[in-house]
Amino acid sequence: MLNYNHAYILERYQNQLKNLFNKRYIFDMEIDTSNINFKKMNEINENLHEVKKSTKDYQIAKLSNKDWRSYTKFMHMMSNTIHSIKNRYKVTFCTQAYLKCRELLFLSHDWFFQKYKTHTKIRILHLCEAPGAFVYAIHDFYQLPTVEKDNSFFEWKMNSLNPFIKENELCAFKDEAGLMERFSENMFYGSDNTGDILNFTGEEIKNLIVDGKYDFITADGSINSMECQGKQELNVLPLIEKEILIALETLNAGGMFIVKMYTFFEQETQVLITKLCQMFEKIQVVKPSCSKASNSEVYLICLNFYGSEIFVEREKVTCNIVRCSEIFANYQIEAIQINKDAYDSVLLKSPIANQL
């Protein structure tokens, strides 16, 4: 029989389940700025930082880092999805990144449908993409039987750290799917052959578009911040800045850009988001269902590239950033707290654990 504490935790867990596909925020440039406390960002940041810090202390006191990762993976509502989809639908390369991309593509299907109606063959660029889950996701989205160099719907180019050189052997993703070797002509590693976009010069960015600009760009780059969660946003910032710079230089007017980001607390991040608001008609922030609820990962779907800056009221952008940050921070804080409460209450040792 459930005690009160167990029932309360399950109720909160079920509330998270209801919101699983609703973790989205669309930037509203008509937002009323009168009810927004601009100083609230510090409070949101501090609250999230304290919860993350308490998790680190919790790991030290009760679990090793490895055990905590295994436990939070178990608590992740979509942890069995990869296995289920592999078996049911015979997906060639089903990973968490693949499923996240499929969900993001579904949310953007109107844009693709408009392109399809005009019989336009679109050009796609994948930045920081290895081992290639987004490439597979887009081929499956178009219901194509196999990945090809190009096809009647689109042509694609892919960048990642080069896994075939010694300099990258410790940091690059392996060519698990075999895409990078099989489609070497679709790869772009830059003049130093490392694939590190932080090294790309203006000339190399121009080389990306010798055959024309792109209609759709994805940027799924990240940097391991497990040991310094409190500085994750700053650690990843240079990479995100470069991804956005490349996208703005290589995207066609009317194009779409999807980029992975984390929290929006730093001034430099807010400048980047303001830039995106000046360059795209619509910005939607999404936490895909397969993204672990206890982390800060989100994706920005940026639709209909203007090609040049338009005027936006910075105060309205800041209002949206505050509201968006509060929403996603609350989701994350609640997920972390449920993980800790469920462990402390020994709920997982009770028969009811099978319902999780």
XYZ file of C-alpha atoms in Angstrom:
356
model
C 0.000 0.000 0.000
C 1.233 3.500 -0.827
C 2.036 5.889 1.977
C 1.252 9.594 1.609
C 4.795 10.502 0.570
C 4.866 7.858 -2.169
C 1.473 8.980 -3.492
C 2.610 12.600 -3.600
C 5.773 11.715 -5.532
C 3.779 9.633 -8.015
C 1.321 12.486 -8.503
C 4.196 14.855 -9.322
C 5.738 12.259 -11.643
C 2.424 11.876 -13.477
C 2.178 15.663 -13.835
C 5.573 15.576 -15.515
C 4.273 12.876 -17.825
C 1.356 15.123 -18.845
C 3.809 17.875 -19.787
C 6.211 15.584 -21.618
C 5.296 16.851 -25.105
C 4.362 20.367 -24.022
C 7.724 21.785 -22.994
C 7.700 24.576 -25.550
C 7.838 28.339 -25.612
C 7.242 30.610 -28.624
C 8.815 34.061 -28.484
C 6.076 36.685 -28.605
C 7.225 40.060 -29.904
C 3.899 41.609 -28.802
C 4.477 40.572 -25.182
C 3.309 42.929 -22.438
C 6.481 44.072 -20.687
C 4.742 45.777 -17.756
C 4.333 42.624 -15.664
C 7.846 41.240 -16.086
C 10.440 41.662 -13.357
C 13.718 41.932 -15.256
C 15.700 41.231 -12.077
C 14.010 37.854 -11.777
C 16.672 36.203 -13.952
C 19.110 36.292 -11.034
C 16.576 34.588 -8.781
C 15.830 31.899 -11.391
C 19.545 31.315 -11.937
C 20.265 31.064 -8.211
C 17.382 28.640 -7.616
C 18.495 26.345 -10.427
C 22.141 26.584 -9.374
C 21.273 25.639 -5.783
C 19.300 22.591 -6.905
C 22.118 21.471 -9.224
C 24.657 22.005 -6.438
C 22.540 20.015 -3.992
C 22.479 17.178 -6.527
C 26.276 17.163 -6.641
C 26.400 17.069 -2.818
C 23.772 14.334 -2.895
C 25.884 12.203 -5.225
C 28.914 12.558 -2.981
C 26.928 11.607 0.123
C 24.806 8.759 -1.240
C 25.812 7.613 -4.710
C 28.763 7.615 -7.035
C 28.510 9.761 -10.169
C 28.105 6.639 -12.307
C 25.327 5.233 -10.100
C 23.497 8.564 -10.113
C 23.575 8.673 -13.929
C 22.184 5.127 -14.051
C 19.458 6.047 -11.577
C 18.387 9.220 -13.415
C 18.388 7.251 -16.665
C 15.992 4.792 -15.030
C 13.783 7.680 -13.857
C 13.753 9.214 -17.357
C 10.264 8.594 -18.736
C 11.492 7.890 -22.265
C 14.458 5.692 -21.331
C 12.989 2.587 -23.020
C 11.828 4.380 -26.162
C 14.954 3.681 -28.208
C 14.700 -0.070 -27.609
C 10.947 -0.110 -28.355
C 11.228 1.853 -31.602
C 14.214 -0.173 -32.808
C 12.233 -3.366 -32.407
C 8.858 -2.130 -33.630
C 9.858 0.023 -36.595
C 13.255 -1.442 -37.553
C 14.934 1.981 -37.476
C 18.485 1.713 -38.823
C 20.214 4.097 -36.424
C 17.890 4.830 -33.515
C 19.495 6.963 -30.818
C 18.322 9.665 -28.446
C 19.540 12.288 -30.939
C 17.564 10.572 -33.724
C 14.334 10.693 -31.710
C 14.885 14.305 -30.681
C 15.383 15.277 -34.316
C 12.253 13.423 -35.444
C 10.226 15.339 -32.853
C 11.738 18.677 -33.913
C 11.029 17.872 -37.566
C 7.426 17.046 -36.708
C 7.051 20.444 -35.028
C 8.462 22.056 -38.201
C 6.472 20.011 -40.722
C 4.593 23.064 -42.082
C 7.880 24.545 -43.285
C 8.829 21.292 -45.034
C 5.349 20.969 -46.540
C 5.605 24.443 -48.078
C 8.936 23.471 -49.653
C 7.461 20.186 -50.879
C 4.511 21.974 -52.531
C 6.879 24.137 -54.576
C 8.843 21.049 -55.713
C 11.952 22.711 -54.301
C 14.957 20.494 -53.655
C 16.332 21.796 -50.374
C 19.958 22.015 -49.296
C 20.771 20.897 -45.746
C 23.862 21.538 -43.608
C 24.485 19.619 -40.373
C 27.003 21.226 -37.982
C 28.653 19.248 -35.148
C 26.633 16.254 -36.299
C 28.607 13.023 -35.707
C 27.796 10.219 -35.725
C 24.885 11.203 -37.981
C 21.584 10.651 -36.167
C 20.060 13.842 -37.597
C 21.000 12.714 -41.125
C 19.172 9.420 -40.590
C 16.208 11.205 -38.981
C 15.708 13.478 -41.986
C 15.940 10.587 -44.460
C 13.336 8.679 -42.432
C 11.192 11.831 -42.136
C 11.037 11.845 -45.951
C 10.374 8.073 -45.853
C 13.474 7.300 -47.889
C 14.654 3.668 -47.689
C 18.369 4.438 -47.289
C 20.762 7.327 -46.776
C 22.158 8.522 -50.113
C 24.619 11.184 -51.226
C 21.605 13.191 -52.416
C 18.078 12.425 -53.578
C 15.102 14.049 -55.267
C 14.056 15.852 -52.057
C 17.301 17.283 -50.708
C 21.087 17.293 -50.777
C 23.110 17.404 -47.591
C 26.506 18.264 -46.180
C 27.781 17.323 -42.736
C 30.427 18.673 -40.374
C 31.858 17.097 -37.228
C 35.163 16.561 -35.514
C 37.158 14.278 -37.799
C 37.304 10.859 -36.068
C 39.921 9.521 -38.493
C 42.852 11.667 -37.316
C 45.009 11.159 -34.242
C 44.425 14.672 -32.853
C 40.742 13.882 -32.326
C 40.927 10.298 -31.120
C 39.959 11.206 -27.531
C 37.297 13.852 -28.200
C 35.543 12.963 -31.470
C 32.476 10.764 -31.799
C 33.284 7.516 -33.557
C 31.813 6.832 -36.988
C 29.272 4.437 -35.452
C 26.846 4.627 -38.355
C 29.555 4.450 -41.026
C 28.218 7.644 -42.640
C 31.424 9.641 -42.432
C 33.500 7.065 -44.287
C 30.774 6.050 -46.737
C 29.865 9.623 -47.677
C 33.241 11.310 -47.324
C 32.360 13.710 -50.180
C 29.473 15.039 -48.043
C 31.804 15.792 -45.119
C 33.373 19.183 -44.395
C 36.321 19.245 -41.970
C 37.885 22.597 -42.864
C 41.419 23.319 -44.083
C 43.102 21.893 -40.953
C 41.122 18.635 -41.409
C 40.080 18.558 -37.724
C 36.435 19.464 -38.281
C 36.584 21.866 -35.328
C 34.314 24.765 -36.317
C 36.003 27.001 -33.729
C 38.976 27.008 -36.126
C 36.914 27.912 -39.201
C 37.967 31.180 -40.835
C 35.754 33.465 -42.890
C 37.237 31.926 -46.022
C 36.347 28.413 -44.887
C 32.777 29.472 -44.164
C 32.638 30.817 -47.737
C 33.902 27.435 -48.958
C 30.829 25.856 -47.377
C 28.615 27.732 -49.830
C 30.554 27.428 -53.097
C 27.631 25.380 -54.451
C 25.019 27.676 -52.914
C 23.575 28.550 -49.530
C 21.443 26.193 -47.440
C 17.714 26.070 -46.760
C 17.932 24.137 -43.499
C 20.786 24.043 -40.973
C 21.073 21.997 -37.780
C 23.639 22.572 -35.029
C 23.754 19.889 -32.332
C 27.134 20.681 -30.812
C 27.971 20.409 -27.137
C 30.893 20.208 -24.731
C 31.074 17.779 -21.814
C 30.294 19.787 -18.676
C 29.554 16.930 -16.268
C 32.228 18.044 -13.825
C 31.276 21.735 -13.894
C 27.487 21.907 -14.258
C 27.422 25.424 -12.829
C 29.512 26.704 -15.755
C 27.850 24.702 -18.522
C 26.366 27.723 -20.289
C 29.701 29.576 -20.366
C 31.633 26.460 -21.407
C 29.406 25.812 -24.416
C 28.948 29.474 -25.370
C 31.913 29.797 -27.828
C 30.700 26.743 -29.747
C 27.102 27.999 -29.934
C 28.324 31.455 -31.009
C 30.257 29.896 -33.900
C 27.353 27.656 -34.918
C 25.065 30.692 -35.083
C 27.652 32.759 -36.972
C 28.055 30.016 -39.585
C 24.283 29.566 -39.904
C 23.640 33.279 -40.441
C 26.378 33.403 -43.103
C 25.240 30.314 -45.002
C 21.428 30.233 -44.762
C 19.083 31.191 -47.591
C 16.313 33.730 -47.015
C 13.231 31.841 -45.819
C 15.427 29.113 -44.342
C 15.185 27.246 -41.043
C 17.829 26.802 -38.338
C 17.710 24.386 -35.381
C 20.342 24.853 -32.668
C 20.906 23.162 -29.319
C 21.332 25.506 -26.372
C 21.149 25.333 -22.588
C 20.271 28.078 -20.083
C 19.911 31.763 -21.048
C 21.341 33.459 -17.956
C 24.573 34.901 -19.347
C 24.557 38.289 -21.068
C 26.409 36.826 -24.059
C 23.707 34.176 -24.530
C 21.000 36.827 -24.383
C 22.817 38.810 -27.080
C 22.801 35.702 -29.304
C 19.077 35.159 -28.767
C 18.392 38.822 -29.539
C 20.341 38.383 -32.778
C 18.216 35.372 -33.713
C 15.033 37.348 -32.981
C 16.294 40.057 -35.350
C 16.983 37.534 -38.112
C 14.062 35.066 -37.960
C 10.299 35.452 -38.146
C 9.583 32.865 -35.441
C 11.627 31.432 -32.548
C 10.330 28.389 -30.681
C 12.195 26.888 -27.708
C 11.587 23.154 -27.284
C 12.592 20.533 -24.743
C 12.120 17.286 -26.726
C 10.407 14.455 -24.868
C 13.484 12.231 -25.197
C 15.755 14.848 -23.623
C 16.359 13.951 -19.971
C 14.076 16.188 -17.875
C 16.749 16.863 -15.252
C 19.195 18.546 -17.667
C 19.180 22.046 -19.196
C 19.200 21.023 -22.860
C 16.729 22.808 -25.152
C 16.506 23.371 -28.912
C 15.668 26.608 -30.690
C 13.661 26.191 -33.890
C 14.274 29.390 -35.863
C 11.885 29.730 -38.797
C 11.905 31.915 -41.920
C 15.296 33.607 -42.064
C 15.022 37.270 -43.103
C 18.512 37.463 -44.611
C 19.158 40.765 -42.853
C 18.426 42.260 -39.447
C 15.054 43.770 -38.638
C 14.285 46.001 -35.685
C 13.005 44.308 -32.531
C 12.460 45.889 -29.139
C 15.194 44.509 -26.896
C 12.956 44.929 -23.875
C 10.462 42.523 -25.445
C 13.205 40.009 -26.243
C 14.421 40.214 -22.641
C 10.860 39.699 -21.377
C 10.577 36.549 -23.456
C 13.945 35.316 -22.200
C 12.876 35.822 -18.560
C 9.547 34.070 -19.043
C 11.064 31.223 -21.071
C 13.903 30.723 -18.568
C 11.481 30.529 -15.660
C 9.311 27.935 -17.394
C 12.170 25.604 -18.328
C 14.039 26.089 -15.029
C 10.894 25.093 -13.121
C 10.544 21.945 -15.239
C 14.167 21.047 -14.554
C 14.079 21.818 -10.822
C 10.974 19.687 -10.362
C 12.538 16.774 -12.281
C 15.700 16.888 -10.149
C 13.683 17.129 -6.934
C 11.483 14.166 -7.900
C 14.606 12.085 -8.579
C 15.961 12.872 -5.105
C 12.632 12.474 -3.299
C 11.889 9.137 -4.968
C 15.311 7.810 -3.976
C 15.055 9.056 -0.379
C 11.543 7.678 0.107
C 12.598 4.166 -0.997
C 9.700 4.343 -3.445
C 11.675 2.414 -6.043
C 11.889 -0.610 -3.749
C 8.106 -0.814 -3.441
C 5.873 -2.778 -5.871
C 4.460 0.497 -7.166
C 7.843 1.223 -8.794
C 6.684 -0.835 -11.765
C 4.280 1.999 -12.592
C 7.142 4.466 -13.111
